[in-house]
Amino acid sequence: MADDRLLLGIDIGTSSSKGVLADFAGRIIAEHTVLHGFDIPQPGWAEQDADAVWWRDFCAISRALIAKAEVDANRIAGVAASAIAPTMLPLDEHYRPLRPAILYGIDARAGDEIAEMSAALGEDEIFARTGQLLSAQSVGPKALWYRKNQPELFNKTRKIVTAATYLVFKLTDKFVVDNYVAPYFTPFFDARQLAWRKDWVEQVCPLDWLPETGWSVERAGEVTGQAASETGIPRGTPVAVGTADALAEAVAAGAVSDGDLMVMYGTTLFLIQTTAKYRPHRDLWASVHLQPDAAILAAGLSTSGALLSWFRDELAGDERIEGEARGENAFALLSERAAETPAGSAGLVTLPYFSGERTPINDIHAKGLFFGLTLSHSRAHLYRSCLEGIAYGLRHNIEAMERADAIPQRLVAIGGGASDALWLQVCSDVTGLPQDVPAETIGAAYGDAYIAGMASGIFSDFGPLRETWVKIAQRIQPNLETKPMYDELYAVYRDLYRDNRRHMRRLSQVLHQEDLGNATAKT
């Protein structure tokens, strides 16, 4: 008799959470999505409630999947969760959240702490030990910000975790973070030794506040009785250590071989290239993979889907109303009209730095910019220019990877934006590179299901993933006729940041002084 057991994968993203139940051949038996938001208490900040969003979504999705599939929950052979990372969530002595989690690189509050830690520890030493420089993506400066700015809460803290760690704790009562995410706790983790740096950690907090570390595909524990009652997953079900959403996305895309570059089109744009060797680069993020003997080189734009959502909400009211009347998505209408405008948006160039920027410029003070506006430009030109600005950022990061001797051999597109034909085409046209699009684009949750299979002993390697789980539905080929024009506009894109960087920093200083003035007025 064929094995009828199932694998459960759930991913908690920035703007939505998704889950799948899949059989051992990769066939999706049920899927479910829950939408949510995140809070922006003030410019440059981004937060999310761990219980009201992460755990609530996880429980709702697990129960919905079991109900949709109409299966006996005892058929679930393993579960894995992924989530946005790295986040900074402090827990009290009862392991309850003390405040909303501070999110990854889209939260740029810790600029002063980045400078302070870089000066105290030395950038060269930080890079040598951790494989990364401090940036808005790093947990360390955010933990220091927390200690300095919320001392009463800090004194009640007993653990500092990231999102997937919190979910695994809620499922198993165990605190563990995977070796892929731990390096993003910069400067706390020694990526070469795969261990916390006690001397650096304890300059901010006690070492025992941080979770244990392990490989993503290892078993963290089993579902407890309490978790079983909340999620519907049977007690004793194996739970994987899990990982970040981006690495789970790479698994879902089958981008796990040396030279594979996963391009995740989501709220942010995130890139993961699998490499045979650990290749740290000062402009990028280096880490290990799901298990030993492989590594990754990662990069990320701070805003991509978030920029498009901002455009829809603030500048495309007509498309929203028309879309609702026609039963269509406003993004579909925006893309349809942008596709009718010429490549290059009639000379309009957008810097997509609407929440600072991560790699390769790593500048929390970077600002968004529409350059080249004329009275002849329309809303469609503006939207297309946003897509092109994101594509220029993608190209910038690919060039940085090439400088790190990690030349992509294959691009695989995944995430919610992978269903946007124009967005994919623009990115291929700007980079001059083709992109494979898998048949299943539900994303990280599908990769989580495979990780659950590895943690529960169903799979020992990526063989079944390549053979039966991931099927390529189409290949996007670049339009080489537009390449010379995009090369020229890309050069303008690069110069715009270089020439305006000092003005961006000056604006940040003005805004900081204004925030200080407002805070003083309130007291």
PDB file of C-alpha atoms in Angstrom, residues 266-398:
ATOM      1  CA  GLY A 266       7.469  39.555  -2.388  1.00  0.00           C
ATOM      2  CA  THR A 267       6.972  42.547  -0.115  1.00  0.00           C
ATOM      3  CA  THR A 268      10.717  42.861  -0.448  1.00  0.00           C
ATOM      4  CA  LEU A 269      12.909  41.389  -3.170  1.00  0.00           C
ATOM      5  CA  PHE A 270      15.204  38.728  -1.749  1.00  0.00           C
ATOM      6  CA  LEU A 271      17.932  36.763  -3.496  1.00  0.00           C
ATOM      7  CA  ILE A 272      19.569  33.535  -2.417  1.00  0.00           C
ATOM      8  CA  GLN A 273      22.306  31.924  -4.466  1.00  0.00           C
ATOM      9  CA  THR A 274      23.445  28.447  -3.512  1.00  0.00           C
ATOM     10  CA  THR A 275      27.224  28.108  -3.510  1.00  0.00           C
ATOM     11  CA  ALA A 276      29.488  25.137  -2.957  1.00  0.00           C
ATOM     12  CA  LYS A 277      31.705  27.166  -0.647  1.00  0.00           C
ATOM     13  CA  TYR A 278      31.163  29.840   1.983  1.00  0.00           C
ATOM     14  CA  ARG A 279      31.864  33.139   0.152  1.00  0.00           C
ATOM     15  CA  PRO A 280      31.520  36.169   2.432  1.00  0.00           C
ATOM     16  CA  HIS A 281      31.396  39.544   0.659  1.00  0.00           C
ATOM     17  CA  ARG A 282      31.219  42.940   2.324  1.00  0.00           C
ATOM     18  CA  ASP A 283      28.271  44.139   0.224  1.00  0.00           C
ATOM     19  CA  LEU A 284      26.191  40.972   0.631  1.00  0.00           C
ATOM     20  CA  TRP A 285      25.139  38.428   3.267  1.00  0.00           C
ATOM     21  CA  ALA A 286      26.861  35.089   3.532  1.00  0.00           C
ATOM     22  CA  SER A 287      25.493  32.165   5.468  1.00  0.00           C
ATOM     23  CA  VAL A 288      25.248  28.376   5.456  1.00  0.00           C
ATOM     24  CA  HIS A 289      22.511  26.299   3.864  1.00  0.00           C
ATOM     25  CA  LEU A 290      19.884  23.910   5.237  1.00  0.00           C
ATOM     26  CA  GLN A 291      22.563  21.371   6.112  1.00  0.00           C
ATOM     27  CA  PRO A 292      26.386  21.082   5.970  1.00  0.00           C
ATOM     28  CA  ASP A 293      28.441  21.063   2.754  1.00  0.00           C
ATOM     29  CA  ALA A 294      26.628  23.967   1.072  1.00  0.00           C
ATOM     30  CA  ALA A 295      26.393  27.694   1.616  1.00  0.00           C
ATOM     31  CA  ILE A 296      24.484  30.684   0.354  1.00  0.00           C
ATOM     32  CA  LEU A 297      25.135  34.260  -0.703  1.00  0.00           C
ATOM     33  CA  ALA A 298      22.078  36.405  -0.108  1.00  0.00           C
ATOM     34  CA  ALA A 299      20.947  39.914  -0.989  1.00  0.00           C
ATOM     35  CA  GLY A 300      17.800  41.943  -0.579  1.00  0.00           C
ATOM     36  CA  LEU A 301      15.987  45.119  -1.574  1.00  0.00           C
ATOM     37  CA  SER A 302      14.125  46.776   1.281  1.00  0.00           C
ATOM     38  CA  THR A 303      11.038  47.475  -0.803  1.00  0.00           C
ATOM     39  CA  SER A 304       9.661  45.843  -3.930  1.00  0.00           C
ATOM     40  CA  GLY A 305       6.103  44.587  -3.470  1.00  0.00           C
ATOM     41  CA  ALA A 306       5.831  47.106  -0.634  1.00  0.00           C
ATOM     42  CA  LEU A 307       6.618  49.901  -3.103  1.00  0.00           C
ATOM     43  CA  LEU A 308       4.001  48.620  -5.534  1.00  0.00           C
ATOM     44  CA  SER A 309       1.440  48.387  -2.727  1.00  0.00           C
ATOM     45  CA  TRP A 310       2.243  51.963  -1.704  1.00  0.00           C
ATOM     46  CA  PHE A 311       1.747  53.068  -5.311  1.00  0.00           C
ATOM     47  CA  ARG A 312      -1.597  51.276  -5.534  1.00  0.00           C
ATOM     48  CA  ASP A 313      -2.848  52.677  -2.231  1.00  0.00           C
ATOM     49  CA  GLU A 314      -1.646  56.270  -2.650  1.00  0.00           C
ATOM     50  CA  LEU A 315      -1.607  56.927  -6.397  1.00  0.00           C
ATOM     51  CA  ALA A 316      -3.939  54.427  -8.071  1.00  0.00           C
ATOM     52  CA  GLY A 317      -7.367  55.044  -6.587  1.00  0.00           C
ATOM     53  CA  ASP A 318      -8.986  54.798 -10.026  1.00  0.00           C
ATOM     54  CA  GLU A 319      -7.543  51.348 -10.645  1.00  0.00           C
ATOM     55  CA  ARG A 320      -8.661  50.175  -7.213  1.00  0.00           C
ATOM     56  CA  ILE A 321     -12.235  51.305  -7.838  1.00  0.00           C
ATOM     57  CA  GLU A 322     -12.283  49.922 -11.385  1.00  0.00           C
ATOM     58  CA  GLY A 323     -10.736  46.653 -10.227  1.00  0.00           C
ATOM     59  CA  GLU A 324     -13.380  46.204  -7.550  1.00  0.00           C
ATOM     60  CA  ALA A 325     -16.128  46.883 -10.082  1.00  0.00           C
ATOM     61  CA  ARG A 326     -14.678  44.398 -12.588  1.00  0.00           C
ATOM     62  CA  GLY A 327     -13.716  41.818  -9.974  1.00  0.00           C
ATOM     63  CA  GLU A 328     -10.036  42.239 -10.857  1.00  0.00           C
ATOM     64  CA  ASN A 329      -6.911  42.967  -8.897  1.00  0.00           C
ATOM     65  CA  ALA A 330      -5.749  46.593  -9.091  1.00  0.00           C
ATOM     66  CA  PHE A 331      -2.213  45.355  -9.754  1.00  0.00           C
ATOM     67  CA  ALA A 332      -3.438  43.544 -12.870  1.00  0.00           C
ATOM     68  CA  LEU A 333      -4.905  46.788 -14.207  1.00  0.00           C
ATOM     69  CA  LEU A 334      -1.748  48.742 -13.359  1.00  0.00           C
ATOM     70  CA  SER A 335       0.423  46.160 -15.107  1.00  0.00           C
ATOM     71  CA  GLU A 336      -1.898  46.058 -18.114  1.00  0.00           C
ATOM     72  CA  ARG A 337      -1.591  49.819 -18.587  1.00  0.00           C
ATOM     73  CA  ALA A 338       2.116  49.914 -17.794  1.00  0.00           C
ATOM     74  CA  ALA A 339       2.703  47.243 -20.449  1.00  0.00           C
ATOM     75  CA  GLU A 340       1.280  49.664 -23.016  1.00  0.00           C
ATOM     76  CA  THR A 341       3.973  52.238 -22.197  1.00  0.00           C
ATOM     77  CA  PRO A 342       7.416  51.992 -23.811  1.00  0.00           C
ATOM     78  CA  ALA A 343      10.317  50.263 -22.119  1.00  0.00           C
ATOM     79  CA  GLY A 344      12.304  52.860 -20.183  1.00  0.00           C
ATOM     80  CA  SER A 345       9.164  54.744 -19.116  1.00  0.00           C
ATOM     81  CA  ALA A 346       9.965  57.635 -21.438  1.00  0.00           C
ATOM     82  CA  GLY A 347      13.154  58.482 -19.567  1.00  0.00           C
ATOM     83  CA  LEU A 348      11.745  58.177 -16.039  1.00  0.00           C
ATOM     84  CA  VAL A 349      14.053  56.488 -13.506  1.00  0.00           C
ATOM     85  CA  THR A 350      12.964  55.405 -10.020  1.00  0.00           C
ATOM     86  CA  LEU A 351      15.174  54.744  -7.025  1.00  0.00           C
ATOM     87  CA  PRO A 352      13.121  52.196  -5.029  1.00  0.00           C
ATOM     88  CA  TYR A 353      14.718  53.147  -1.705  1.00  0.00           C
ATOM     89  CA  PHE A 354      11.419  53.952   0.021  1.00  0.00           C
ATOM     90  CA  SER A 355      12.530  52.331   3.288  1.00  0.00           C
ATOM     91  CA  GLY A 356      16.274  52.792   3.049  1.00  0.00           C
ATOM     92  CA  GLU A 357      18.104  50.092   1.163  1.00  0.00           C
ATOM     93  CA  ARG A 358      19.762  46.848   2.018  1.00  0.00           C
ATOM     94  CA  THR A 359      22.273  45.301  -0.367  1.00  0.00           C
ATOM     95  CA  PRO A 360      24.506  46.186  -2.009  1.00  0.00           C
ATOM     96  CA  ILE A 361      24.559  49.808  -0.771  1.00  0.00           C
ATOM     97  CA  ASN A 362      23.476  48.979   2.815  1.00  0.00           C
ATOM     98  CA  ASP A 363      22.268  52.500   3.515  1.00  0.00           C
ATOM     99  CA  ILE A 364      19.445  53.102   5.978  1.00  0.00           C
ATOM    100  CA  HIS A 365      19.424  56.777   4.919  1.00  0.00           C
ATOM    101  CA  ALA A 366      18.708  56.042   1.238  1.00  0.00           C
ATOM    102  CA  LYS A 367      15.525  57.659  -0.041  1.00  0.00           C
ATOM    103  CA  GLY A 368      13.094  56.948  -2.865  1.00  0.00           C
ATOM    104  CA  LEU A 369      13.235  59.110  -5.956  1.00  0.00           C
ATOM    105  CA  PHE A 370      11.316  59.623  -9.203  1.00  0.00           C
ATOM    106  CA  PHE A 371      13.770  61.292 -11.596  1.00  0.00           C
ATOM    107  CA  GLY A 372      13.049  62.717 -15.029  1.00  0.00           C
ATOM    108  CA  LEU A 373       9.378  63.618 -14.563  1.00  0.00           C
ATOM    109  CA  THR A 374       7.769  65.708 -17.301  1.00  0.00           C
ATOM    110  CA  LEU A 375       4.233  66.796 -18.043  1.00  0.00           C
ATOM    111  CA  SER A 376       3.989  63.973 -20.576  1.00  0.00           C
ATOM    112  CA  HIS A 377       4.348  61.247 -17.988  1.00  0.00           C
ATOM    113  CA  SER A 378       1.263  59.335 -16.902  1.00  0.00           C
ATOM    114  CA  ARG A 379       0.399  57.107 -13.963  1.00  0.00           C
ATOM    115  CA  ALA A 380       1.247  54.119 -16.173  1.00  0.00           C
ATOM    116  CA  HIS A 381       4.741  55.518 -16.784  1.00  0.00           C
ATOM    117  CA  LEU A 382       5.217  55.958 -13.041  1.00  0.00           C
ATOM    118  CA  TYR A 383       4.138  52.396 -12.278  1.00  0.00           C
ATOM    119  CA  ARG A 384       6.325  50.916 -14.998  1.00  0.00           C
ATOM    120  CA  SER A 385       9.224  52.986 -13.705  1.00  0.00           C
ATOM    121  CA  CYS A 386       8.710  51.457 -10.248  1.00  0.00           C
ATOM    122  CA  LEU A 387       8.993  47.992 -11.789  1.00  0.00           C
ATOM    123  CA  GLU A 388      12.119  49.063 -13.656  1.00  0.00           C
ATOM    124  CA  GLY A 389      13.639  50.592 -10.520  1.00  0.00           C
ATOM    125  CA  ILE A 390      13.225  47.265  -8.723  1.00  0.00           C
ATOM    126  CA  ALA A 391      14.811  45.535 -11.723  1.00  0.00           C
ATOM    127  CA  TYR A 392      17.789  47.924 -11.577  1.00  0.00           C
ATOM    128  CA  GLY A 393      18.193  46.986  -7.917  1.00  0.00           C
ATOM    129  CA  LEU A 394      18.124  43.304  -8.885  1.00  0.00           C
ATOM    130  CA  ARG A 395      20.817  43.894 -11.500  1.00  0.00           C
ATOM    131  CA  HIS A 396      22.941  45.824  -8.993  1.00  0.00           C
ATOM    132  CA  ASN A 397      22.869  42.849  -6.615  1.00  0.00           C
ATOM    133  CA  ILE A 398      23.611  40.296  -9.329  1.00  0.00           C
TER     134      ILE A 398
END
